[in-house]
PDB file of C-alpha atoms in Angstrom:
ATOM      1  CA  MET A 122      42.948  14.271 -24.194  1.00 70.00           C
ATOM      2  CA  PRO A 123      41.014  14.056 -27.469  1.00 82.00           C
ATOM      3  CA  ASN A 124      40.525  17.183 -29.513  1.00 83.00           C
ATOM      4  CA  LEU A 125      37.106  18.757 -29.078  1.00 95.00           C
ATOM      5  CA  ILE A 126      35.210  19.029 -32.369  1.00 97.00           C
ATOM      6  CA  SER A 127      32.667  21.848 -32.566  1.00 97.00           C
ATOM      7  CA  VAL A 128      29.558  21.040 -34.621  1.00 97.00           C
ATOM      8  CA  ALA A 129      26.717  23.332 -35.627  1.00 97.00           C
ATOM      9  CA  ASP A 130      24.823  21.327 -38.255  1.00 97.00           C
ATOM     10  CA  PRO A 131      22.498  18.562 -36.993  1.00 96.00           C
ATOM     11  CA  ASP A 132      22.933  16.826 -40.351  1.00 95.00           C
ATOM     12  CA  ASP A 133      26.714  16.664 -40.088  1.00 96.00           C
ATOM     13  CA  PRO A 134      27.493  13.120 -41.356  1.00 95.00           C
ATOM     14  CA  ARG A 135      30.035  12.597 -38.582  1.00 95.00           C
ATOM     15  CA  LEU A 136      27.105  12.546 -36.137  1.00 95.00           C
ATOM     16  CA  ALA A 137      25.115   9.834 -37.904  1.00 91.00           C
ATOM     17  CA  ALA A 138      25.440   7.387 -34.996  1.00 91.00           C
ATOM     18  CA  PHE A 139      23.687   9.864 -32.692  1.00 93.00           C
ATOM     19  CA  HIS A 140      20.694  10.563 -34.923  1.00 91.00           C
ATOM     20  CA  SER A 141      17.108   9.650 -33.934  1.00 86.00           C
ATOM     21  CA  VAL A 142      18.103   7.993 -30.691  1.00 88.00           C
ATOM     22  CA  ARG A 143      14.684   6.715 -29.629  1.00 81.00           C
ATOM     23  CA  GLU A 144      13.736   5.262 -33.000  1.00 72.00           C
ATOM     24  CA  ARG A 145      17.036   3.490 -33.486  1.00 73.00           C
ATOM     25  CA  ASP A 146      16.965   2.099 -29.969  1.00 70.00           C
ATOM     26  CA  LEU A 147      13.997   0.020 -31.106  1.00 56.00           C
ATOM     27  CA  VAL A 148      15.667  -1.539 -34.147  1.00 54.00           C
ATOM     28  CA  GLY A 149      19.180  -2.100 -32.856  1.00 64.00           C
ATOM     29  CA  ARG A 150      22.537  -0.534 -33.569  1.00 71.00           C
ATOM     30  CA  GLU A 151      24.658  -3.313 -35.089  1.00 80.00           C
ATOM     31  CA  GLY A 152      27.039  -3.924 -32.213  1.00 89.00           C
ATOM     32  CA  ARG A 153      26.763  -0.452 -30.725  1.00 92.00           C
ATOM     33  CA  PHE A 154      24.706   1.208 -28.007  1.00 93.00           C
ATOM     34  CA  ILE A 155      23.931   4.666 -26.662  1.00 94.00           C
ATOM     35  CA  ALA A 156      25.033   5.756 -23.187  1.00 95.00           C
ATOM     36  CA  GLU A 157      23.353   8.798 -21.624  1.00 96.00           C
ATOM     37  CA  GLY A 158      24.287  11.008 -18.669  1.00 97.00           C
ATOM     38  CA  GLU A 159      27.405  11.712 -16.637  1.00 97.00           C
ATOM     39  CA  VAL A 160      27.242   8.737 -14.290  1.00 97.00           C
ATOM     40  CA  VAL A 161      26.899   6.275 -17.172  1.00 98.00           C
ATOM     41  CA  LEU A 162      29.602   8.003 -19.210  1.00 98.00           C
ATOM     42  CA  ARG A 163      32.020   7.759 -16.295  1.00 97.00           C
ATOM     43  CA  VAL A 164      31.357   4.037 -16.008  1.00 98.00           C
ATOM     44  CA  LEU A 165      31.763   3.547 -19.766  1.00 98.00           C
ATOM     45  CA  ILE A 166      35.106   5.331 -19.871  1.00 97.00           C
ATOM     46  CA  THR A 167      36.641   4.099 -16.628  1.00 97.00           C
ATOM     47  CA  ARG A 168      35.253   0.642 -15.801  1.00 95.00           C
ATOM     48  CA  ALA A 169      33.144  -0.834 -18.565  1.00 95.00           C
ATOM     49  CA  ARG A 170      33.680  -4.077 -20.442  1.00 94.00           C
ATOM     50  CA  HIS A 171      32.752  -2.119 -23.560  1.00 96.00           C
ATOM     51  CA  THR A 172      34.457   0.793 -25.321  1.00 96.00           C
ATOM     52  CA  ALA A 173      33.477   4.375 -26.084  1.00 96.00           C
ATOM     53  CA  GLU A 174      33.584   5.138 -29.818  1.00 95.00           C
ATOM     54  CA  ALA A 175      32.414   8.754 -29.776  1.00 96.00           C
ATOM     55  CA  VAL A 176      31.015  11.342 -27.369  1.00 97.00           C
ATOM     56  CA  LEU A 177      28.523  14.158 -28.014  1.00 97.00           C
ATOM     57  CA  LEU A 178      28.292  16.941 -25.431  1.00 98.00           C
ATOM     58  CA  ALA A 179      26.313  20.103 -24.990  1.00 98.00           C
ATOM     59  CA  GLU A 180      28.652  23.071 -24.709  1.00 97.00           C
ATOM     60  CA  LYS A 181      27.693  23.666 -21.070  1.00 95.00           C
ATOM     61  CA  ARG A 182      28.988  20.209 -20.030  1.00 97.00           C
ATOM     62  CA  VAL A 183      32.537  20.316 -21.388  1.00 96.00           C
ATOM     63  CA  GLU A 184      34.312  22.113 -18.559  1.00 95.00           C
ATOM     64  CA  GLY A 185      32.899  19.894 -15.834  1.00 96.00           C
ATOM     65  CA  LEU A 186      33.940  16.720 -17.668  1.00 97.00           C
ATOM     66  CA  ALA A 187      37.539  17.684 -18.443  1.00 95.00           C
ATOM     67  CA  ASP A 188      38.975  15.101 -16.055  1.00 95.00           C
ATOM     68  CA  LEU A 189      36.921  12.320 -17.601  1.00 96.00           C
ATOM     69  CA  LEU A 190      37.557  13.301 -21.207  1.00 96.00           C
ATOM     70  CA  ALA A 191      41.274  13.218 -20.482  1.00 95.00           C
ATOM     71  CA  GLN A 192      40.970   9.450 -19.956  1.00 96.00           C
ATOM     72  CA  LEU A 193      39.683   8.814 -23.487  1.00 95.00           C
ATOM     73  CA  ASP A 194      41.956   7.600 -26.245  1.00 91.00           C
ATOM     74  CA  GLU A 195      43.279  10.480 -28.275  1.00 90.00           C
ATOM     75  CA  ASP A 196      41.523   9.225 -31.416  1.00 93.00           C
ATOM     76  CA  THR A 197      38.063   9.079 -29.791  1.00 96.00           C
ATOM     77  CA  PRO A 198      36.042  11.966 -31.249  1.00 96.00           C
ATOM     78  CA  VAL A 199      34.345  14.298 -28.784  1.00 97.00           C
ATOM     79  CA  TYR A 200      31.757  16.453 -30.536  1.00 98.00           C
ATOM     80  CA  VAL A 201      30.541  19.636 -28.866  1.00 98.00           C
ATOM     81  CA  ALA A 202      27.298  21.310 -29.901  1.00 98.00           C
ATOM     82  CA  PRO A 203      24.903  23.987 -28.708  1.00 97.00           C
ATOM     83  CA  GLN A 204      22.025  22.445 -26.752  1.00 97.00           C
ATOM     84  CA  ALA A 205      19.506  23.111 -29.535  1.00 97.00           C
ATOM     85  CA  VAL A 206      21.718  21.371 -32.091  1.00 97.00           C
ATOM     86  CA  MET A 207      22.214  18.383 -29.795  1.00 97.00           C
ATOM     87  CA  ASP A 208      18.460  18.086 -29.299  1.00 96.00           C
ATOM     88  CA  ALA A 209      17.899  18.202 -33.059  1.00 96.00           C
ATOM     89  CA  ILE A 210      20.429  15.436 -33.574  1.00 94.00           C
ATOM     90  CA  ALA A 211      18.924  13.124 -30.942  1.00 93.00           C
ATOM     91  CA  GLY A 212      15.322  13.916 -31.793  1.00 92.00           C
ATOM     92  CA  PHE A 213      14.336  14.995 -28.271  1.00 92.00           C
ATOM     93  CA  HIS A 214      15.614  17.221 -25.481  1.00 94.00           C
ATOM     94  CA  ILE A 215      18.791  15.781 -23.956  1.00 94.00           C
ATOM     95  CA  HIS A 216      18.596  17.680 -20.681  1.00 92.00           C
ATOM     96  CA  ARG A 217      21.699  15.965 -19.305  1.00 93.00           C
ATOM     97  CA  GLY A 218      23.657  17.177 -22.335  1.00 97.00           C
ATOM     98  CA  ILE A 219      25.718  13.976 -22.563  1.00 98.00           C
ATOM     99  CA  LEU A 220      25.564  11.111 -25.045  1.00 97.00           C
ATOM    100  CA  ALA A 221      28.115   8.529 -26.106  1.00 96.00           C
ATOM    101  CA  VAL A 222      28.198   5.744 -28.655  1.00 95.00           C
ATOM    102  CA  GLY A 223      29.711   2.561 -27.264  1.00 95.00           C
ATOM    103  CA  ARG A 224      30.830  -0.614 -28.983  1.00 95.00           C
ATOM    104  CA  ARG A 225      29.765  -3.876 -27.397  1.00 95.00           C
ATOM    105  CA  ALA A 226      32.360  -6.284 -26.090  1.00 96.00           C
ATOM    106  CA  PRO A 227      32.474  -9.594 -27.978  1.00 95.00           C
ATOM    107  CA  GLU A 228      29.585 -11.851 -27.046  1.00 94.00           C
ATOM    108  CA  THR A 229      30.201 -15.023 -25.109  1.00 97.00           C
ATOM    109  CA  SER A 230      28.059 -18.108 -24.641  1.00 98.00           C
ATOM    110  CA  ALA A 231      26.328 -18.801 -21.354  1.00 98.00           C
ATOM    111  CA  ALA A 232      28.444 -21.935 -20.961  1.00 98.00           C
ATOM    112  CA  ASP A 233      31.717 -20.068 -21.476  1.00 98.00           C
ATOM    113  CA  LEU A 234      30.625 -17.382 -19.040  1.00 98.00           C
ATOM    114  CA  LEU A 235      29.774 -19.931 -16.335  1.00 98.00           C
ATOM    115  CA  ALA A 236      33.010 -21.810 -16.908  1.00 98.00           C
ATOM    116  CA  ALA A 237      35.037 -18.663 -16.263  1.00 98.00           C
ATOM    117  CA  LEU A 238      33.432 -17.835 -12.903  1.00 98.00           C
ATOM    118  CA  PRO A 239      35.147 -18.525  -9.564  1.00 98.00           C
ATOM    119  CA  GLN A 240      34.383 -21.561  -7.444  1.00 97.00           C
ATOM    120  CA  ARG A 241      32.185 -19.439  -5.205  1.00 98.00           C
ATOM    121  CA  ALA A 242      29.848 -17.497  -7.454  1.00 98.00           C
ATOM    122  CA  LEU A 243      26.386 -15.947  -7.500  1.00 98.00           C
ATOM    123  CA  ILE A 244      24.474 -15.293 -10.717  1.00 98.00           C
ATOM    124  CA  LEU A 245      21.044 -14.242 -11.951  1.00 98.00           C
ATOM    125  CA  LEU A 246      19.043 -16.037 -14.632  1.00 98.00           C
ATOM    126  CA  LEU A 247      16.287 -13.919 -16.167  1.00 98.00           C
ATOM    127  CA  PHE A 248      13.290 -15.371 -17.993  1.00 97.00           C
ATOM    128  CA  GLY A 249      10.901 -13.211 -20.000  1.00 96.00           C
ATOM    129  CA  ILE A 250      11.975  -9.897 -18.441  1.00 97.00           C
ATOM    130  CA  ALA A 251      10.866  -7.606 -21.270  1.00 95.00           C
ATOM    131  CA  ASN A 252      10.654  -4.304 -19.367  1.00 95.00           C
ATOM    132  CA  HIS A 253      13.798  -2.186 -19.729  1.00 95.00           C
ATOM    133  CA  ASP A 254      13.331  -0.538 -16.326  1.00 97.00           C
ATOM    134  CA  ASN A 255      13.208  -3.951 -14.670  1.00 97.00           C
ATOM    135  CA  VAL A 256      16.269  -5.196 -16.525  1.00 98.00           C
ATOM    136  CA  GLY A 257      18.144  -2.053 -15.559  1.00 98.00           C
ATOM    137  CA  GLY A 258      17.064  -2.440 -11.936  1.00 98.00           C
ATOM    138  CA  LEU A 259      18.089  -6.095 -11.915  1.00 98.00           C
ATOM    139  CA  PHE A 260      21.564  -5.274 -13.195  1.00 98.00           C
ATOM    140  CA  ARG A 261      21.911  -2.500 -10.631  1.00 98.00           C
ATOM    141  CA  ASN A 262      20.961  -4.923  -7.863  1.00 98.00           C
ATOM    142  CA  ALA A 263      23.277  -7.604  -9.228  1.00 98.00           C
ATOM    143  CA  ALA A 264      26.183  -5.174  -9.017  1.00 98.00           C
ATOM    144  CA  ALA A 265      25.154  -3.869  -5.592  1.00 98.00           C
ATOM    145  CA  PHE A 266      25.140  -7.336  -4.048  1.00 98.00           C
ATOM    146  CA  GLY A 267      28.196  -8.715  -5.799  1.00 97.00           C
ATOM    147  CA  ALA A 268      26.605 -11.049  -8.342  1.00 98.00           C
ATOM    148  CA  ASP A 269      29.219 -12.338 -10.752  1.00 98.00           C
ATOM    149  CA  ALA A 270      27.104 -12.496 -13.921  1.00 98.00           C
ATOM    150  CA  VAL A 271      23.641 -12.375 -15.443  1.00 98.00           C
ATOM    151  CA  ILE A 272      22.220 -14.817 -17.988  1.00 98.00           C
ATOM    152  CA  LEU A 273      19.114 -13.942 -19.999  1.00 98.00           C
ATOM    153  CA  ASP A 274      16.731 -15.991 -22.075  1.00 98.00           C
ATOM    154  CA  ALA A 275      15.760 -14.968 -25.598  1.00 95.00           C
ATOM    155  CA  ALA A 276      12.563 -13.246 -24.412  1.00 95.00           C
ATOM    156  CA  SER A 277      14.357 -10.869 -22.044  1.00 96.00           C
ATOM    157  CA  CYS A 278      15.226  -7.431 -23.389  1.00 94.00           C
ATOM    158  CA  ASP A 279      18.647  -6.033 -24.168  1.00 94.00           C
ATOM    159  CA  PRO A 280      20.638  -4.856 -21.096  1.00 96.00           C
ATOM    160  CA  LEU A 281      22.434  -2.390 -23.371  1.00 95.00           C
ATOM    161  CA  TYR A 282      19.267  -0.599 -24.428  1.00 94.00           C
ATOM    162  CA  ARG A 283      19.778   3.063 -23.510  1.00 93.00           C
ATOM    163  CA  LYS A 284      17.094   3.160 -20.818  1.00 93.00           C
ATOM    164  CA  ALA A 285      18.221  -0.116 -19.243  1.00 96.00           C
ATOM    165  CA  ILE A 286      21.777   1.211 -18.997  1.00 97.00           C
ATOM    166  CA  ARG A 287      20.545   4.448 -17.439  1.00 96.00           C
ATOM    167  CA  VAL A 288      18.327   2.718 -14.852  1.00 97.00           C
ATOM    168  CA  SER A 289      21.215   0.389 -13.974  1.00 98.00           C
ATOM    169  CA  VAL A 290      23.384   3.492 -13.329  1.00 97.00           C
ATOM    170  CA  GLY A 291      25.956   1.901 -15.618  1.00 98.00           C
ATOM    171  CA  ALA A 292      25.978  -1.542 -13.987  1.00 98.00           C
ATOM    172  CA  ALA A 293      24.842  -3.118 -17.263  1.00 98.00           C
ATOM    173  CA  LEU A 294      28.142  -1.941 -18.758  1.00 98.00           C
ATOM    174  CA  VAL A 295      30.184  -3.659 -16.059  1.00 98.00           C
ATOM    175  CA  THR A 296      28.408  -6.881 -15.094  1.00 98.00           C
ATOM    176  CA  PRO A 297      29.189  -9.784 -17.466  1.00 98.00           C
ATOM    177  CA  PHE A 298      26.142 -11.226 -19.190  1.00 98.00           C
ATOM    178  CA  ALA A 299      25.229 -13.775 -21.835  1.00 98.00           C
ATOM    179  CA  ARG A 300      22.116 -15.235 -23.435  1.00 98.00           C
ATOM    180  CA  LEU A 301      20.918 -18.812 -23.436  1.00 98.00           C
ATOM    181  CA  ALA A 302      21.220 -20.407 -26.848  1.00 95.00           C
ATOM    182  CA  PRO A 303      17.955 -21.373 -28.571  1.00 91.00           C
ATOM    183  CA  GLY A 304      16.711 -24.609 -27.034  1.00 93.00           C
ATOM    184  CA  GLU A 305      19.388 -24.606 -24.331  1.00 97.00           C
ATOM    185  CA  ASP A 306      18.257 -26.257 -21.079  1.00 98.00           C
ATOM    186  CA  PRO A 307      19.081 -23.784 -18.288  1.00 98.00           C
ATOM    187  CA  ILE A 308      18.777 -26.284 -15.431  1.00 98.00           C
ATOM    188  CA  ALA A 309      21.044 -28.787 -17.160  1.00 98.00           C
ATOM    189  CA  LEU A 310      23.487 -25.982 -17.946  1.00 98.00           C
ATOM    190  CA  LEU A 311      23.634 -24.916 -14.314  1.00 98.00           C
ATOM    191  CA  GLY A 312      24.129 -28.501 -13.157  1.00 98.00           C
ATOM    192  CA  ARG A 313      26.965 -28.965 -15.611  1.00 98.00           C
ATOM    193  CA  PHE A 314      28.885 -26.171 -13.893  1.00 98.00           C
ATOM    194  CA  GLY A 315      27.921 -27.017 -10.332  1.00 98.00           C
ATOM    195  CA  PHE A 316      25.334 -24.291  -9.731  1.00 98.00           C
ATOM    196  CA  GLU A 317      22.322 -24.807  -7.500  1.00 98.00           C
ATOM    197  CA  ALA A 318      19.193 -23.466  -9.210  1.00 98.00           C
ATOM    198  CA  LEU A 319      17.045 -21.323  -6.897  1.00 98.00           C
ATOM    199  CA  ALA A 320      13.657 -20.460  -8.387  1.00 98.00           C
ATOM    200  CA  LEU A 321      12.104 -17.420  -6.733  1.00 97.00           C
ATOM    201  CA  SER A 322       8.335 -17.934  -6.559  1.00 95.00           C
ATOM    202  CA  PRO A 323       5.488 -16.948  -4.197  1.00 92.00           C
ATOM    203  CA  ALA A 324       4.648 -20.661  -4.062  1.00 90.00           C
ATOM    204  CA  GLY A 325       8.155 -21.704  -3.084  1.00 95.00           C
ATOM    205  CA  ALA A 326       8.396 -24.344  -0.379  1.00 96.00           C
ATOM    206  CA  THR A 327      11.550 -22.886   1.201  1.00 97.00           C
ATOM    207  CA  PRO A 328      11.254 -19.481   2.935  1.00 97.00           C
ATOM    208  CA  LEU A 329      14.156 -17.255   1.955  1.00 97.00           C
ATOM    209  CA  GLY A 330      15.231 -16.803   5.569  1.00 96.00           C
ATOM    210  CA  GLN A 331      15.769 -20.561   5.921  1.00 96.00           C
ATOM    211  CA  LEU A 332      17.813 -20.904   2.765  1.00 96.00           C
ATOM    212  CA  ALA A 333      21.421 -22.047   3.073  1.00 94.00           C
ATOM    213  CA  ARG A 334      23.543 -21.116   0.091  1.00 94.00           C
ATOM    214  CA  ALA A 335      25.620 -23.492  -2.007  1.00 96.00           C
ATOM    215  CA  PRO A 336      29.050 -22.226  -3.092  1.00 97.00           C
ATOM    216  CA  ARG A 337      27.702 -21.752  -6.616  1.00 98.00           C
ATOM    217  CA  ALA A 338      24.172 -20.363  -6.620  1.00 98.00           C
ATOM    218  CA  ALA A 339      21.912 -19.216  -9.444  1.00 98.00           C
ATOM    219  CA  LEU A 340      18.812 -17.131  -8.692  1.00 98.00           C
ATOM    220  CA  LEU A 341      16.076 -17.665 -11.310  1.00 98.00           C
ATOM    221  CA  LEU A 342      13.596 -14.832 -11.869  1.00 98.00           C
ATOM    222  CA  GLY A 343      10.562 -14.654 -14.128  1.00 97.00           C
ATOM    223  CA  THR A 344       8.458 -11.845 -15.507  1.00 91.00           C
ATOM    224  CA  GLU A 345       5.920 -10.150 -13.272  1.00 82.00           C
ATOM    225  CA  GLY A 346       2.513 -11.774 -13.434  1.00 81.00           C
ATOM    226  CA  PRO A 347       3.147 -15.228 -14.900  1.00 85.00           C
ATOM    227  CA  GLY A 348       6.459 -15.634 -13.078  1.00 91.00           C
ATOM    228  CA  LEU A 349       8.762 -18.529 -13.853  1.00 96.00           C
ATOM    229  CA  PRO A 350       7.456 -21.445 -15.934  1.00 94.00           C
ATOM    230  CA  GLN A 351       6.353 -24.340 -13.744  1.00 95.00           C
ATOM    231  CA  SER A 352       8.651 -26.603 -15.749  1.00 94.00           C
ATOM    232  CA  LEU A 353      11.636 -24.662 -14.383  1.00 96.00           C
ATOM    233  CA  ILE A 354      10.335 -24.368 -10.821  1.00 97.00           C
ATOM    234  CA  ALA A 355       9.760 -28.129 -10.667  1.00 97.00           C
ATOM    235  CA  ARG A 356      13.430 -28.816 -11.450  1.00 98.00           C
ATOM    236  CA  ALA A 357      14.892 -26.211  -9.081  1.00 98.00           C
ATOM    237  CA  LYS A 358      14.719 -25.398  -5.379  1.00 98.00           C
ATOM    238  CA  ALA A 359      11.673 -23.138  -5.102  1.00 98.00           C
ATOM    239  CA  VAL A 360      12.225 -20.226  -2.709  1.00 98.00           C
ATOM    240  CA  ALA A 361       9.644 -17.732  -1.429  1.00 97.00           C
ATOM    241  CA  ILE A 362       9.938 -14.323   0.220  1.00 96.00           C
ATOM    242  CA  PRO A 363       7.432 -14.325   3.135  1.00 95.00           C
ATOM    243  CA  MET A 364       5.083 -11.318   3.061  1.00 94.00           C
ATOM    244  CA  ALA A 365       2.221  -9.806   4.974  1.00 94.00           C
ATOM    245  CA  PRO A 366      -1.237 -11.321   4.377  1.00 90.00           C
ATOM    246  CA  GLY A 367      -3.003 -10.124   1.271  1.00 86.00           C
ATOM    247  CA  LEU A 368       0.064  -9.678  -0.922  1.00 85.00           C
ATOM    248  CA  ASP A 369       2.204 -12.410  -2.404  1.00 77.00           C
ATOM    249  CA  SER A 370       4.513 -10.696  -4.880  1.00 83.00           C
ATOM    250  CA  LEU A 371       6.961  -7.823  -5.380  1.00 92.00           C
ATOM    251  CA  ASN A 372       8.318  -6.010  -8.385  1.00 95.00           C
ATOM    252  CA  VAL A 373      10.875  -8.385  -9.868  1.00 97.00           C
ATOM    253  CA  ALA A 374      13.811  -6.043  -9.276  1.00 97.00           C
ATOM    254  CA  THR A 375      12.757  -5.517  -5.663  1.00 97.00           C
ATOM    255  CA  ALA A 376      12.349  -9.247  -5.101  1.00 96.00           C
ATOM    256  CA  ALA A 377      15.778  -9.832  -6.599  1.00 98.00           C
ATOM    257  CA  ALA A 378      17.331  -7.269  -4.252  1.00 98.00           C
ATOM    258  CA  VAL A 379      15.840  -8.972  -1.192  1.00 98.00           C
ATOM    259  CA  ALA A 380      16.992 -12.418  -2.318  1.00 98.00           C
ATOM    260  CA  LEU A 381      20.442 -11.263  -3.448  1.00 98.00           C
ATOM    261  CA  HIS A 382      21.087  -9.568  -0.117  1.00 98.00           C
ATOM    262  CA  HIS A 383      20.272 -12.819   1.691  1.00 97.00           C
ATOM    263  CA  LEU A 384      22.451 -14.887  -0.643  1.00 97.00           C
ATOM    264  CA  ALA A 385      25.360 -12.444  -0.511  1.00 96.00           C
ATOM    265  CA  PHE A 386      25.469 -11.582   3.190  1.00 95.00           C
ATOM    266  CA  VAL A 387      23.262 -13.904   5.236  1.00 93.00           C
ATOM    267  CA  ALA A 388      23.245 -17.409   3.749  1.00 87.00           C
ATOM    268  CA  GLN A 389      26.929 -18.123   4.083  1.00 71.00           C
TER     269      GLN A 389
END
């Protein structure tokens, strides 16, 4: 178990990575990210593709996390501070009393990620999903329904943003993901690796309940409002979730959950 390091000065240079959490979330952390809360910390330490570099705890949380801290490498620093000091470091009240700095796993290309997946695979492709709550919800749903990976376009936000990780209950730390390269054709990429492209759209010609799944399936999701670009829908199989009259759309994470459940457990 790592040694616990008591800190009392918010300006202690050893805590630099934890300073001004919200502001630094917006500008990036050079290959690192912030994990918040017990559930996320447990995922980071026990199951994540990424590694924990340092942990900062409020004094009241240490005893209850002894089993988890014992699984850290001995050289991983675990800083312990009074709640007021921790709040001063982060720049706001950390009521959960748990923060960690993680280092991202090496990035991979979308092509390399697809090539490594099994012959029967289910993935998400996200286009223009700029809301961190939605990205977190999408990763949570991907994990819940056994999706093998997530691919994002350049306009979609970072799955390892602190809030996205928290909303995903740590799933963003576990589910493999990659970004499309600038100018990369997603439909051609999917075809190259034998994936059927399924574009979820209120105007889809195929009702979800009638959809039979190919062994390799990719569910394409666009931002709320505009949805997927018509240029993508036209080159994919367009699928719709039937709804009651007067409403034709769902929150993107909710729509993904409905479609993923069908693809994972119904459309065999």
